[in-house]
Amino acid sequence: MINNKILNICCIGAGYVGGPTMAVIAKNCPDLILNVVDINEERINLWNSEDLSNLPIFEPGLSQIISQVRNKNLFFSSNIKKAIKNADMIFLSVNTPIKEKGIGAGYASDLRWVESCAREINENAVGHTIVVEKSTLPVKTAKTIQEILNVSNNSDRSFSVLSNPEFLAEGTAINDLENPDRVLIGGDDHKAMLLLKKIYLNWLPEEKIIFTNLWSSELSKLTANAFLAQRISSINSISAICESTGADIKEVSNAIGKDKRIGEEFLNSGPGFGGSCFKKDILNLVYLARFYRLNEVADYWENVIKINSWQNNRVYETIVKKLFGNVVDKKIAILGFSFKKNTNDTRESPSINICKNLIHDGAFLNIHDFKVSKDTISKDLSSKNESRWSFQENVYDAFEDTHAAVLLTEWELYVNIDWEEVLNKVKKPFWIFDTRSILNPKVFDNLEINFWQIGFGSNK
Ligand code: NAD
Ligand code: UGA
């Protein structure tokens, strides 16, 4: 670091957060050099691919930014040691999944990747280095990182650890990064906090940048995700009441959302929330609460996840029941496999469980998605199910000889399907299950199609 100025940034982890976040910083801070590094060489090669349609993640607006800044002030490489050595500031953007075994299995974060980064930084950093937690981490992780970094015999080196959690959502990541509701910086080294703030001030107004202590920052990230997920479980629980009573969840969402205290966003009922983070972050909160013997708090948040699994199963069971309780050797079209529209990410996608359950019941699936590859679906459904589904490039082909179609991801193009054309290809009676409430029920009034929509009490 020269004259207390950040000139060179390293980001460890070239994933859904590291890639887009560093691309937006590079675009807004042309004087900074940013090196994004990853142990996954294949991923790095894809980030460097000339054909921008091969970038490892699909995110609207991302490829345009990459084409502007890549190899100018943004570089992707696997040379982690070198990038650490040259960096004044290092963002940790590695994965933090739930532990699969050992103490805390099923709840606590697996911090092995964070720990190995801290060790790598300790071995290779030069001068004063600011280490920034970008990954979502359990409260007090900064202390662990500090302890590892402080194991050093070399008095020429020093470290500050900050927490700067990321709030972007996939599918809207670029807009979320360019125009976030807030940027949170937690720390106890005010000078380091100001240096990080200065980077964001290149494109954000000062009032959007919040300073807190380290633990408030780490906990705020978990809390934000828990509150968002809780809203989805809340509206999904009401969707079931709508179906039983004749109410319509879209009308209920609209009516309650007009109350400013409730707000209009995040009130769409669906097949349950997916994505890599909501479940793991709530499980982490549950683990934290139990650790501090706050069992009522832990139970409260765990129920958000239970409702989510219940909703997902409820959708699957509804499909089977409507198809006369039997799907053996019935072909079913699956519309959408990503966990939400505008991403190719399938982690924890509600489609995975629903597809696995339908296959287990004997169905054959024609699976279509606009961005998810056949390979990804294959990994998600596991090799033992390989002969029970086919990948469909063209949405209309997916309907061939099917008894039903299940819309699982809210890709806008599904709204434009010509259902009269579909009717020529399918078996009768034919069912459409719209788990995202994006289709207009009236469209089916005069067609020989049975239509079911989540939370729609007037389902025929
Ligand atoms: P990801 O799995 O897409 O990317 C993580 C990357 O880190 C991988 O490519 C992996 O190879 C790399 N990595 C792991 N250990 C490494 C090491 N020691 N050295 C170099 N590279 C290493 O994960 P992601 O979705 O980008 O999430 C990263 C973190 O950000 C998680 O903590 C997550 O909770 C949080 N987060 C994610 C999102 C999101 O939308 N995906 C949003 C906000 C926060
Ligand atoms: C979420 C948060 O929105 C981000 O702020 C956070 O940074 C991120 O998690 C993270 O920490 O990883 P993301 O999972 O990418 O972002 O996407 P969301 O838009 O939150 O959707 C999550 C899931 O909830 C999706 O399956 C989506 O379809 C579902 N959802 C969302 C609903 O069912 N209804 C809604 O009204 C909104």
Coordinates of C-alpha atoms and ligand atoms in Angstrom, one line a residue:
M1 CA 0.0 0.0 0.0
I2 CA 1.6 3.3 -1.1
N3 CA 0.6 6.5 0.7
N4 CA -2.3 4.8 2.3
K5 CA -4.0 4.3 -1.1
I6 CA -5.6 1.1 -2.3
L7 CA -4.2 0.4 -5.8
N8 CA -4.4 -3.3 -6.1
I9 CA -7.3 -5.6 -5.1
C10 CA -7.4 -9.3 -5.0
C11 CA -10.7 -11.3 -4.8
I12 CA -10.4 -14.9 -3.8
G13 CA -13.4 -16.8 -5.2
A14 CA -14.6 -16.3 -8.8
G15 CA -18.2 -17.3 -8.3
Y16 CA -21.6 -15.7 -8.4
V17 CA -20.5 -13.0 -6.0
G18 CA -16.7 -12.6 -6.7
G19 CA -17.1 -12.3 -10.5
P20 CA -20.0 -9.7 -10.8
T21 CA -18.9 -7.7 -7.7
M22 CA -15.3 -7.2 -9.0
A23 CA -16.6 -6.5 -12.5
V24 CA -18.7 -3.6 -11.2
I25 CA -15.9 -2.3 -9.0
A26 CA -13.5 -2.5 -12.0
K27 CA -16.0 -0.6 -14.2
N28 CA -16.5 2.2 -11.6
C29 CA -12.9 2.4 -10.5
P30 CA -10.7 2.5 -13.6
D31 CA -7.6 3.4 -11.5
L32 CA -7.7 0.2 -9.5
I33 CA -6.2 -3.2 -10.6
L34 CA -8.4 -6.1 -9.7
N35 CA -7.3 -9.7 -9.7
V36 CA -10.0 -12.4 -9.3
V37 CA -8.5 -15.7 -8.4
D38 CA -9.9 -19.2 -7.9
I39 CA -8.6 -22.7 -7.3
N40 CA -11.1 -23.9 -9.9
E41 CA -9.0 -23.5 -13.1
E42 CA -11.9 -24.5 -15.4
R43 CA -14.0 -21.7 -13.9
I44 CA -11.1 -19.2 -14.5
N45 CA -10.7 -20.4 -18.1
L46 CA -14.4 -19.7 -18.7
W47 CA -14.2 -16.2 -17.2
N48 CA -11.4 -15.7 -19.7
S49 CA -13.2 -17.2 -22.7
E50 CA -13.3 -15.0 -25.8
D51 CA -16.9 -16.0 -26.5
L52 CA -18.8 -14.1 -23.8
S53 CA -21.7 -16.5 -23.9
N54 CA -19.3 -19.0 -22.2
L55 CA -18.9 -17.0 -19.0
P56 CA -19.4 -19.4 -16.1
I57 CA -22.4 -17.6 -14.8
F58 CA -25.4 -16.0 -16.6
E59 CA -26.4 -12.7 -15.2
P60 CA -28.1 -10.0 -17.3
G61 CA -25.7 -7.1 -18.1
L62 CA -22.6 -9.0 -16.9
S63 CA -21.0 -9.9 -20.2
Q64 CA -21.2 -6.2 -21.4
I65 CA -19.2 -5.1 -18.3
I66 CA -16.8 -8.0 -18.7
S67 CA -16.1 -6.9 -22.3
Q68 CA -15.3 -3.4 -21.1
V69 CA -13.0 -4.1 -18.3
R70 CA -11.5 -7.6 -18.7
N71 CA -7.7 -7.6 -19.2
K72 CA -7.8 -3.8 -18.8
N73 CA -8.1 -3.5 -15.0
L74 CA -9.9 -6.7 -14.2
F75 CA -8.0 -10.0 -14.5
F76 CA -9.0 -13.6 -13.8
S77 CA -6.3 -16.1 -12.9
S78 CA -5.4 -19.1 -10.8
N79 CA -2.2 -17.6 -9.5
I80 CA -3.5 -17.0 -6.0
K81 CA -0.1 -16.5 -4.3
K82 CA 0.9 -13.7 -6.7
A83 CA -2.4 -12.0 -6.5
I84 CA -2.3 -12.0 -2.7
K85 CA 1.3 -10.7 -2.7
N86 CA 0.4 -7.7 -4.9
A87 CA -2.8 -6.8 -3.1
D88 CA -3.5 -3.9 -0.7
M89 CA -7.0 -5.3 -0.1
I90 CA -8.3 -8.9 -0.4
F91 CA -11.9 -9.8 -0.6
L92 CA -12.9 -13.3 0.5
S93 CA -15.7 -14.4 -1.7
V94 CA -15.4 -18.2 -1.3
N95 CA -18.2 -20.6 -0.7
T96 CA -19.5 -21.2 2.8
P97 CA -21.9 -24.2 2.7
I98 CA -23.4 -26.1 5.6
K99 CA -21.1 -28.7 7.3
E100 CA -22.0 -32.2 6.1
K101 CA -20.3 -34.0 9.0
G102 CA -18.8 -33.5 12.4
I103 CA -19.9 -31.1 15.1
G104 CA -22.7 -28.9 13.9
A105 CA -23.4 -31.0 10.8
G106 CA -26.5 -29.9 9.0
Y107 CA -26.5 -26.4 10.6
A108 CA -23.1 -24.8 11.0
S109 CA -21.1 -23.3 8.2
D110 CA -18.2 -25.3 6.8
L111 CA -15.4 -22.7 7.1
R112 CA -12.6 -24.8 5.6
W113 CA -12.4 -22.7 2.5
V114 CA -12.3 -19.4 4.5
E115 CA -9.7 -20.8 6.8
S116 CA -7.5 -22.0 3.9
C117 CA -7.7 -18.5 2.4
A118 CA -6.7 -16.9 5.7
R119 CA -3.7 -19.3 5.8
E120 CA -2.8 -18.6 2.2
I121 CA -2.9 -14.8 2.9
N122 CA -0.8 -15.2 6.0
E123 CA 1.8 -17.0 4.0
N124 CA 1.9 -14.7 1.0
A125 CA 0.8 -11.2 1.9
V126 CA 3.3 -8.3 1.9
G127 CA 3.1 -5.1 3.9
H128 CA -0.2 -4.0 5.3
T129 CA -3.2 -5.8 3.9
I130 CA -6.9 -5.2 4.5
V131 CA -8.9 -8.5 4.4
V132 CA -12.5 -8.1 3.7
E133 CA -15.2 -10.7 4.4
K134 CA -17.5 -10.7 1.4
S135 CA -18.7 -14.3 1.9
T136 CA -21.6 -14.7 4.3
L137 CA -20.2 -15.9 7.6
P138 CA -21.2 -16.9 11.1
V139 CA -20.9 -14.2 13.7
K140 CA -17.4 -14.0 15.1
T141 CA -15.6 -15.4 12.0
A142 CA -13.6 -12.2 11.7
K143 CA -12.0 -13.2 15.0
T144 CA -10.9 -16.6 13.6
I145 CA -9.5 -14.9 10.5
Q146 CA -7.6 -12.4 12.6
E147 CA -6.2 -15.2 14.8
I148 CA -4.9 -17.0 11.7
L149 CA -3.5 -13.9 10.2
N150 CA -1.7 -12.9 13.4
V151 CA 0.4 -16.1 13.3
S152 CA 3.4 -14.5 11.9
N153 CA 7.0 -14.0 12.8
N154 CA 7.4 -11.2 10.4
S155 CA 6.9 -7.7 11.9
D156 CA 6.9 -6.0 8.5
R157 CA 3.4 -7.4 7.8
S158 CA 0.1 -6.4 9.3
F159 CA -3.6 -7.0 8.7
S160 CA -7.0 -5.4 9.3
V161 CA -10.1 -7.5 8.9
L162 CA -13.4 -5.9 7.8
S163 CA -16.8 -7.4 7.2
N164 CA -18.6 -6.2 4.0
P165 CA -21.4 -8.6 3.3
E166 CA -22.9 -8.8 -0.2
F167 CA -26.7 -8.3 -0.6
L168 CA -27.0 -8.9 -4.4
A169 CA -29.6 -11.2 -5.7
E170 CA -28.9 -13.4 -8.7
G171 CA -30.7 -12.4 -11.8
T172 CA -30.5 -8.7 -10.8
A173 CA -26.9 -8.7 -9.5
I174 CA -25.6 -6.0 -11.8
N175 CA -28.3 -3.5 -10.9
D176 CA -28.0 -4.5 -7.2
L177 CA -24.3 -3.8 -7.3
E178 CA -24.6 -0.6 -9.3
N179 CA -27.4 0.7 -7.1
P180 CA -27.6 -1.1 -3.8
D181 CA -30.0 -0.1 -1.0
R182 CA -27.0 0.1 1.3
V183 CA -23.4 -1.0 1.6
L184 CA -22.5 -2.3 5.0
I185 CA -19.0 -2.1 6.4
G186 CA -18.2 -3.6 9.8
G187 CA -14.9 -3.3 11.6
D188 CA -12.9 -1.8 14.4
D189 CA -10.1 -0.2 12.3
H190 CA -11.6 3.1 11.2
K191 CA -8.8 3.9 8.8
A192 CA -9.3 0.6 6.9
M193 CA -13.1 1.2 6.9
L194 CA -12.6 4.6 5.3
L195 CA -10.3 3.1 2.6
L196 CA -13.0 0.6 1.7
K197 CA -15.7 3.3 1.8
K198 CA -13.7 5.4 -0.6
I199 CA -13.9 2.6 -3.2
Y200 CA -17.7 2.6 -3.0
L201 CA -17.9 6.4 -3.1
N202 CA -16.7 6.1 -6.7
W203 CA -20.3 5.4 -7.7
L204 CA -22.5 5.6 -4.6
P205 CA -23.7 8.4 -2.4
E206 CA -22.2 8.6 1.1
E207 CA -25.6 8.1 2.9
K208 CA -25.8 4.6 1.5
I209 CA -22.7 3.4 3.3
I210 CA -23.3 2.2 6.8
F211 CA -20.5 1.6 9.4
T212 CA -21.1 -0.9 12.2
N213 CA -19.0 -3.1 14.5
L214 CA -17.8 -6.4 13.0
W215 CA -20.4 -8.6 14.8
S216 CA -23.4 -6.4 13.8
S217 CA -22.2 -6.5 10.2
E218 CA -21.9 -10.3 10.2
L219 CA -25.2 -10.8 11.9
S220 CA -27.1 -8.3 9.7
K221 CA -26.3 -10.4 6.7
L222 CA -27.8 -13.5 8.2
T223 CA -30.7 -11.5 9.6
A224 CA -31.5 -9.9 6.2
N225 CA -31.7 -13.3 4.5
A226 CA -33.7 -14.8 7.3
F227 CA -36.3 -12.0 7.1
L228 CA -36.5 -12.3 3.3
A229 CA -37.0 -16.1 3.5
Q230 CA -39.5 -15.7 6.3
R231 CA -41.6 -13.4 4.1
I232 CA -41.7 -16.1 1.4
S233 CA -42.7 -18.8 3.9
S234 CA -45.3 -16.5 5.3
I235 CA -46.9 -15.9 1.9
N236 CA -46.6 -19.5 0.9
S237 CA -48.4 -20.6 4.1
I238 CA -51.2 -18.2 3.2
S239 CA -51.3 -19.6 -0.4
A240 CA -52.5 -23.0 1.0
I241 CA -55.3 -21.2 2.9
C242 CA -56.3 -19.5 -0.4
E243 CA -56.5 -22.8 -2.2
S244 CA -58.8 -24.2 0.5
T245 CA -61.0 -21.2 0.8
G246 CA -61.5 -19.7 -2.6
A247 CA -59.3 -16.7 -2.0
D248 CA -56.6 -15.7 -4.5
I249 CA -53.0 -15.2 -3.2
K250 CA -52.3 -12.6 -5.8
E251 CA -55.2 -10.5 -4.6
V252 CA -54.1 -11.1 -1.0
S253 CA -50.5 -10.1 -1.7
N254 CA -51.6 -7.0 -3.5
A255 CA -53.9 -6.0 -0.7
I256 CA -51.4 -6.5 2.2
G257 CA -48.5 -5.1 0.2
K258 CA -50.2 -1.7 -0.1
D259 CA -49.6 -1.3 3.6
K260 CA -46.3 0.6 3.6
R261 CA -45.3 -1.1 6.8
I262 CA -45.5 -4.5 5.0
G263 CA -44.3 -3.3 1.5
E264 CA -45.0 -4.8 -1.9
E265 CA -41.8 -6.7 -2.6
F266 CA -41.1 -10.4 -1.9
L267 CA -44.8 -11.4 -1.7
N268 CA -44.9 -13.8 -4.6
S269 CA -46.1 -17.3 -3.6
G270 CA -44.2 -20.1 -5.3
P271 CA -42.9 -23.7 -5.0
G272 CA -40.7 -22.6 -2.1
F273 CA -37.5 -20.5 -2.0
G274 CA -34.3 -21.9 -3.5
G275 CA -30.9 -20.5 -4.1
S276 CA -27.6 -21.3 -2.4
C277 CA -28.1 -19.0 0.6
F278 CA -31.5 -18.7 2.3
K279 CA -31.6 -22.2 3.7
K280 CA -27.9 -22.3 4.8
D281 CA -28.0 -18.8 6.3
I282 CA -31.1 -19.6 8.4
L283 CA -29.6 -22.9 9.5
N284 CA -26.6 -20.9 10.6
L285 CA -28.7 -18.6 12.5
V286 CA -30.5 -21.6 14.1
Y287 CA -27.1 -23.0 15.0
L288 CA -26.0 -19.7 16.5
A289 CA -29.1 -19.4 18.6
R290 CA -28.8 -23.0 19.9
F291 CA -25.1 -22.4 20.7
Y292 CA -26.2 -19.5 23.0
R293 CA -29.0 -21.7 24.4
L294 CA -31.7 -19.6 22.8
N295 CA -33.8 -22.6 21.8
E296 CA -37.1 -20.7 21.2
V297 CA -35.3 -18.4 18.8
A298 CA -33.8 -21.4 17.0
D299 CA -37.2 -23.1 16.7
Y300 CA -38.8 -19.9 15.4
W301 CA -36.4 -19.6 12.5
E302 CA -36.2 -23.3 11.8
N303 CA -39.9 -23.2 11.1
V304 CA -39.3 -20.9 8.1
I305 CA -37.3 -23.8 6.5
K306 CA -39.9 -26.4 7.5
I307 CA -42.7 -24.4 5.8
N308 CA -40.5 -24.1 2.8
S309 CA -40.0 -27.9 2.4
W310 CA -43.7 -28.4 3.2
Q311 CA -44.7 -26.0 0.3
N312 CA -42.4 -27.8 -2.1
N313 CA -43.8 -31.2 -1.2
R314 CA -47.3 -29.8 -1.3
V315 CA -46.8 -28.8 -4.9
Y316 CA -45.5 -32.3 -5.8
E317 CA -48.4 -34.0 -4.1
T318 CA -50.9 -31.8 -5.8
I319 CA -49.6 -32.7 -9.2
V320 CA -49.8 -36.4 -8.4
K321 CA -53.3 -36.2 -6.9
K322 CA -54.7 -34.2 -9.9
L323 CA -53.2 -36.8 -12.3
F324 CA -55.5 -39.5 -10.6
G325 CA -52.9 -40.3 -8.0
N326 CA -50.8 -42.1 -10.7
V327 CA -47.9 -40.8 -12.8
V328 CA -46.3 -44.1 -13.7
D329 CA -44.9 -43.8 -17.2
K330 CA -46.7 -40.5 -17.7
K331 CA -44.7 -37.9 -19.5
I332 CA -44.6 -34.5 -17.8
A333 CA -43.2 -31.3 -19.2
I334 CA -41.0 -29.4 -16.7
L335 CA -40.8 -25.7 -17.5
G336 CA -37.8 -24.2 -15.7
F337 CA -35.1 -25.7 -13.7
S338 CA -33.1 -22.6 -12.3
F339 CA -34.1 -21.5 -8.8
K340 CA -35.5 -18.2 -10.2
K341 CA -35.6 -16.5 -13.6
N342 CA -32.6 -14.8 -15.2
T343 CA -29.9 -17.1 -13.7
N344 CA -28.4 -20.4 -14.7
D345 CA -27.9 -21.3 -11.0
T346 CA -29.8 -24.4 -9.8
R347 CA -28.5 -24.6 -6.2
E348 CA -31.3 -25.6 -3.9
S349 CA -33.7 -25.0 -6.8
P350 CA -37.3 -26.2 -5.9
S351 CA -37.3 -27.9 -9.3
I352 CA -34.8 -30.5 -8.1
N353 CA -36.9 -32.0 -5.4
I354 CA -40.1 -31.9 -7.4
C355 CA -38.5 -33.6 -10.4
K356 CA -36.8 -36.2 -8.2
N357 CA -40.1 -37.0 -6.5
L358 CA -42.0 -37.2 -9.7
I359 CA -39.4 -39.5 -11.2
H360 CA -39.5 -41.6 -8.0
D361 CA -43.2 -41.9 -8.5
G362 CA -42.6 -43.3 -12.0
A363 CA -43.0 -40.3 -14.3
F364 CA -40.8 -39.5 -17.3
L365 CA -39.9 -35.8 -17.5
N366 CA -39.2 -33.5 -20.5
I367 CA -37.2 -30.8 -18.9
H368 CA -36.8 -27.3 -20.4
D369 CA -34.9 -24.2 -19.2
F370 CA -33.7 -21.1 -21.0
K371 CA -30.3 -21.0 -19.4
V372 CA -29.6 -24.2 -17.4
S373 CA -27.5 -26.8 -19.3
K374 CA -28.2 -30.5 -19.6
D375 CA -25.0 -31.2 -17.7
T376 CA -26.1 -29.2 -14.7
I377 CA -29.6 -30.9 -14.6
S378 CA -27.9 -34.3 -14.9
K379 CA -25.7 -33.6 -11.9
D380 CA -28.7 -32.3 -9.9
L381 CA -30.9 -35.3 -10.6
S382 CA -28.1 -37.8 -10.1
S383 CA -27.0 -40.6 -12.5
K384 CA -29.5 -43.2 -11.2
N385 CA -32.4 -41.1 -12.7
E386 CA -30.6 -40.6 -16.1
S387 CA -33.0 -42.7 -18.1
R388 CA -36.1 -41.0 -16.6
W389 CA -35.9 -37.6 -18.2
S390 CA -34.9 -35.9 -21.4
F391 CA -33.5 -32.4 -22.0
Q392 CA -35.5 -30.2 -24.3
E393 CA -33.9 -27.3 -26.2
N394 CA -37.2 -26.1 -27.6
V395 CA -40.0 -25.4 -25.3
Y396 CA -42.7 -26.7 -27.7
D397 CA -40.9 -30.0 -28.0
A398 CA -41.1 -30.4 -24.3
F399 CA -44.9 -30.9 -24.5
E400 CA -44.8 -33.9 -26.9
D401 CA -47.1 -36.7 -25.6
T402 CA -47.3 -35.2 -22.1
H403 CA -50.1 -35.5 -19.6
A404 CA -49.2 -32.4 -17.8
A405 CA -46.8 -29.4 -17.7
V406 CA -45.4 -28.0 -14.5
L407 CA -44.1 -24.4 -14.6
L408 CA -41.4 -24.1 -12.0
T409 CA -39.3 -21.1 -12.9
E410 CA -40.9 -17.7 -13.7
W411 CA -39.1 -17.2 -17.0
E412 CA -41.1 -14.5 -18.8
L413 CA -41.0 -16.3 -22.1
Y414 CA -43.3 -19.0 -20.7
V415 CA -46.1 -16.4 -20.5
N416 CA -46.1 -16.2 -24.3
I417 CA -46.6 -19.9 -25.0
D418 CA -49.2 -20.6 -27.6
W419 CA -51.4 -23.0 -25.7
E420 CA -53.5 -23.9 -28.8
E421 CA -50.3 -25.2 -30.4
V422 CA -49.5 -27.1 -27.3
L423 CA -52.9 -28.7 -27.2
N424 CA -52.1 -30.5 -30.5
K425 CA -49.2 -32.3 -28.9
V426 CA -50.5 -33.5 -25.6
K427 CA -52.6 -36.3 -24.1
K428 CA -56.1 -35.4 -22.8
P429 CA -57.1 -34.6 -20.1
F430 CA -54.1 -32.3 -19.9
W431 CA -53.1 -30.3 -16.8
I432 CA -51.0 -27.2 -16.4
F433 CA -49.6 -26.5 -12.9
D434 CA -48.4 -23.0 -12.6
T435 CA -46.4 -22.9 -9.4
R436 CA -45.3 -19.3 -10.0
S437 CA -48.6 -17.6 -10.7
I438 CA -47.4 -16.1 -13.9
L439 CA -50.0 -17.4 -16.3
N440 CA -53.4 -15.8 -16.8
P441 CA -56.0 -18.3 -15.7
K442 CA -58.5 -16.7 -18.2
V443 CA -56.4 -17.9 -21.1
F444 CA -57.5 -21.5 -20.3
D445 CA -61.2 -20.8 -19.9
N446 CA -62.1 -21.9 -23.5
L447 CA -59.3 -24.4 -23.9
E448 CA -59.5 -28.1 -23.2
I449 CA -56.8 -27.7 -20.5
N450 CA -57.1 -28.1 -16.7
F451 CA -55.4 -25.3 -15.0
W452 CA -54.0 -25.2 -11.4
Q453 CA -52.2 -22.2 -10.0
I454 CA -50.5 -21.9 -6.7
G455 CA -52.7 -20.0 -4.2
F456 CA -55.6 -19.7 -6.6
G457 CA -58.7 -20.7 -4.7
S458 CA -60.8 -21.0 -7.9
N459 CA -58.7 -23.7 -9.4
K460 CA -60.8 -25.8 -11.7
Ligands
NAD1 P1 -19.5 -19.9 -5.5 O1 -19.5 -21.3 -5.1 O2 -20.2 -19.5 -6.8 O3 -18.1 -19.3 -5.6 C1 -17.1 -19.6 -4.7 C2 -15.7 -19.8 -5.4 O4 -14.7 -19.8 -4.4 C3 -15.7 -21.1 -6.1 O5 -15.4 -20.9 -7.5 C4 -14.5 -21.9 -5.4 O6 -13.7 -22.7 -6.3 C5 -13.7 -20.7 -4.9 N1 -12.8 -21.1 -3.8 C6 -13.1 -21.8 -2.7 N2 -12.0 -22.0 -1.9 C7 -11.0 -21.3 -2.5 C8 -9.7 -21.0 -2.2 N3 -9.1 -21.5 -1.0 N4 -8.9 -20.3 -3.0 C9 -9.4 -19.9 -4.2 N5 -10.7 -20.1 -4.5 C10 -11.5 -20.8 -3.7 O7 -20.2 -19.1 -4.3 P2 -21.0 -17.7 -4.4 O8 -22.4 -18.0 -4.8 O9 -20.2 -16.7 -5.2 O10 -21.0 -17.3 -2.8 C11 -19.8 -17.0 -2.2 C12 -20.2 -16.4 -0.8 O11 -21.0 -15.2 -1.0 C13 -21.0 -17.4 0.1 O12 -20.6 -17.1 1.4 C14 -22.4 -16.9 -0.1 O13 -23.2 -17.2 1.0 C15 -22.2 -15.4 -0.3 N6 -23.3 -14.7 -1.1 C16 -23.8 -15.3 -2.2 C17 -24.7 -14.6 -2.9 C18 -25.2 -15.2 -4.2 O14 -26.2 -14.6 -4.8 N7 -24.7 -16.3 -4.7 C19 -25.2 -13.4 -2.6 C20 -24.6 -12.8 -1.4 C21 -23.7 -13.5 -0.6
UGA2 C1 -31.1 -13.7 -1.9 C2 -31.3 -12.3 -1.3 O1 -32.4 -11.7 -2.0 C3 -30.0 -11.4 -1.5 O2 -30.2 -10.2 -0.9 C4 -28.8 -12.1 -0.9 O3 -27.7 -11.4 -1.1 C5 -28.7 -13.5 -1.5 O4 -29.9 -14.3 -1.3 C6 -27.6 -14.3 -0.8 O5 -27.2 -14.0 0.3 O6 -27.3 -15.3 -1.5 P1 -31.1 -14.8 -4.3 O7 -31.2 -16.1 -3.5 O8 -30.1 -14.7 -5.4 O9 -30.9 -13.6 -3.3 O10 -32.5 -14.5 -5.0 P2 -34.0 -14.0 -4.4 O11 -34.5 -13.1 -5.3 O12 -33.9 -13.6 -3.0 O13 -34.8 -15.4 -4.5 C7 -34.6 -16.5 -3.6 C8 -35.7 -17.5 -3.8 O14 -36.9 -17.0 -3.3 C9 -35.9 -17.9 -5.2 O15 -36.2 -19.3 -5.3 C10 -37.2 -17.1 -5.6 O16 -37.9 -17.6 -6.6 C11 -37.9 -17.1 -4.3 N1 -38.9 -16.0 -4.1 C12 -38.4 -14.7 -4.1 C13 -40.2 -16.3 -4.0 O17 -40.6 -17.5 -4.0 N2 -41.1 -15.2 -3.8 C14 -40.7 -14.0 -3.8 O18 -41.5 -13.1 -3.7 C15 -39.3 -13.7 -3.9

